[in-house]
Amino acid sequence: MTVGPVQTQRVVLATPDDPLDLASGRRLRHVEVAYETYGTFTGANAVFVCHALTGDAHAAGHHGDPARRGWWDNIIGPGRPLDTDRFFVVCANLLGGCQGTTGPSSIDPDTGQPYGMDFPLLSVSDLVAAHRRLLRRLDIERLHAVVGGSLGGMQALSWALEAPTEVDATVIVAASSRLSAQNIAFSAVAREAIMRDPDFQGGAYYGTGRSPQVGLAVARMMAHITYLSEAAMTAKFGRRFQDSDTPRFGFGVDFQVESYLRHQGESFLARFDALSYLYLSRALDYYDPFAEPDAPAQLARAAQAGTRALVLSFDTDWRFDTSHSLRIARRLEHAGVPTTFREIASETGHDSFLLPIPEYHAIVDAFLDAGRDRAA
Amino acid sequence: MPDGTVRPDLEIVSSLVPRGSRVLDLGCGQGDLLEYLGGQGCRGTGVEIDKEAFLASVRRGVAVLSLDLDSDLDAFADDSYDVVVLSQTLQTTRRPQHVLTQMARIAPAGIVSVPNFAFWRHRVELMLRGRMPVSAELPYPWYQTPNIHLSTLPDTEALMAEVGLIVKHRVLLDEQHRRLRRTGLASNARAAQAVYRVGRRS
């Protein structure tokens, strides 16, 4: 069963009288958030879904065309692990994004112009702070669970650390508590591609009729390589040619994998803003919650609050390999947080967290279900 | 289990765990012991690598980490638990000595239950039939058994002594998991299974 037609809603969550204070010390005097909900709220059944770097609020169901479904439709719906017959599922576009929530392309109330590079740097805590405001607006005091993959998993982890009494359970999939040098290197090259594009114009490209499309497409193409395993790419493309059985011996798009990457880059342009990419990828680079001075106290409070954690990784994920997930699981377990961890076998690399892998979905289902019995 | 009972050998194991302990169950299977101990006020963590058993533990609400006992136990900090349980698990590991050493590091107390290869029925099978024993305790043929490091009671106790563990208490069980009443005479032949409570040599 699937979620049917849904609508994205928008709500103002920060105003000049009630600004959002950021970890950097800067503040946002106007924050709007785009979100969707699925299922019926009954008081103790809310599950918050945090999306990854380039996701959006449209996690499940459709906006009119049943063939075009939300990005995590395979896990959200009646009878699915995030069962909308039992759970009230909320997904919001994250702060700094460009799909309905305030970000660098939004209007700065001080100037009447888009923020551009004047938008403040964001941390994962800031993304969570915006989500928490949405929770209060929806009159949800406590979440049955917060669930996320990749950057979404980082938000879930930070939520459990910063406000453990709001979170009964945390599901952290294919995430990291601290990017490695290699991870940061990939981010750096992606940002260089964007910032060195002549149309970037020092970040002041809004309203010029030009934007760093080449840079953003290259950034996306490169990132996409890190989302797939070598085996998955081999299975999908091999060394097959796009339009012929023989090589054409030139510099055009000849191999299928080249055509696929080009398509990924170009289709990304229609839905994503280059500055959002810079800001959000930078939030990942700096993320290191266990190194914060407050971390030991946060971990102790999380253990005290009785919040449970599920940490999952995939054996072919080389963007955030299992050692990243194990570090998170170890930290939580050492602190006394009831922690469940498993590396799941999968062929599909980092992208596995978006795919309906039976073992993965069975574990998430069992974990959410067990807590539900206990809460009842 | 729904009626509040556990396997007889698990009941003996749980009787050796003080109420309210922090318990690490290495090879926790489907999580029955930890679920039972949770009802006794214990805070437990399981380790289980088997896919189906892991899932069953998760479904029970048991916190369980899928780690390899032979290589991953350094994930646990020194003295981070009160009791480590190795219930019918030691004989399935590749590195029993390493696992016992890790156990002694992670908690000051341990509970180890093992099958006894010197049980009289095993001796009979080996001596009279000349075949590897297959029994209630060791139900698998030699070529597909997970029990790759079988030992007798004196063997097990010698290894414990070697890694600095002393036996504080020993319960011997027959084939029906009943306690042997007299444990002195020929106990190494009469016990099908042993449950040890061990501690560090101070």
PDB file of C-alpha atoms in Angstrom, chain A residues 84 106 124 157 197 214 241 251 267 325:
ATOM      1  CA  THR A  84       1.283   5.416   8.194  1.00  0.00           C
ATOM      2  CA  SER A 106      15.536  33.399   0.194  1.00  0.00           C
ATOM      3  CA  VAL A 124      23.712  20.394  11.748  1.00  0.00           C
ATOM      4  CA  LEU A 157      22.024  11.805  15.942  1.00  0.00           C
ATOM      5  CA  ASP A 197      32.444  28.582 -12.522  1.00  0.00           C
ATOM      6  CA  VAL A 214      28.364  23.847 -15.151  1.00  0.00           C
ATOM      7  CA  PHE A 241      28.555   2.242 -25.218  1.00  0.00           C
ATOM      8  CA  PHE A 251      35.852  13.016 -26.340  1.00  0.00           C
ATOM      9  CA  SER A 267      18.481  17.011 -14.032  1.00  0.00           C
ATOM     10  CA  SER A 325      28.645   3.943  11.819  1.00  0.00           C
TER      11      SER A 325
END
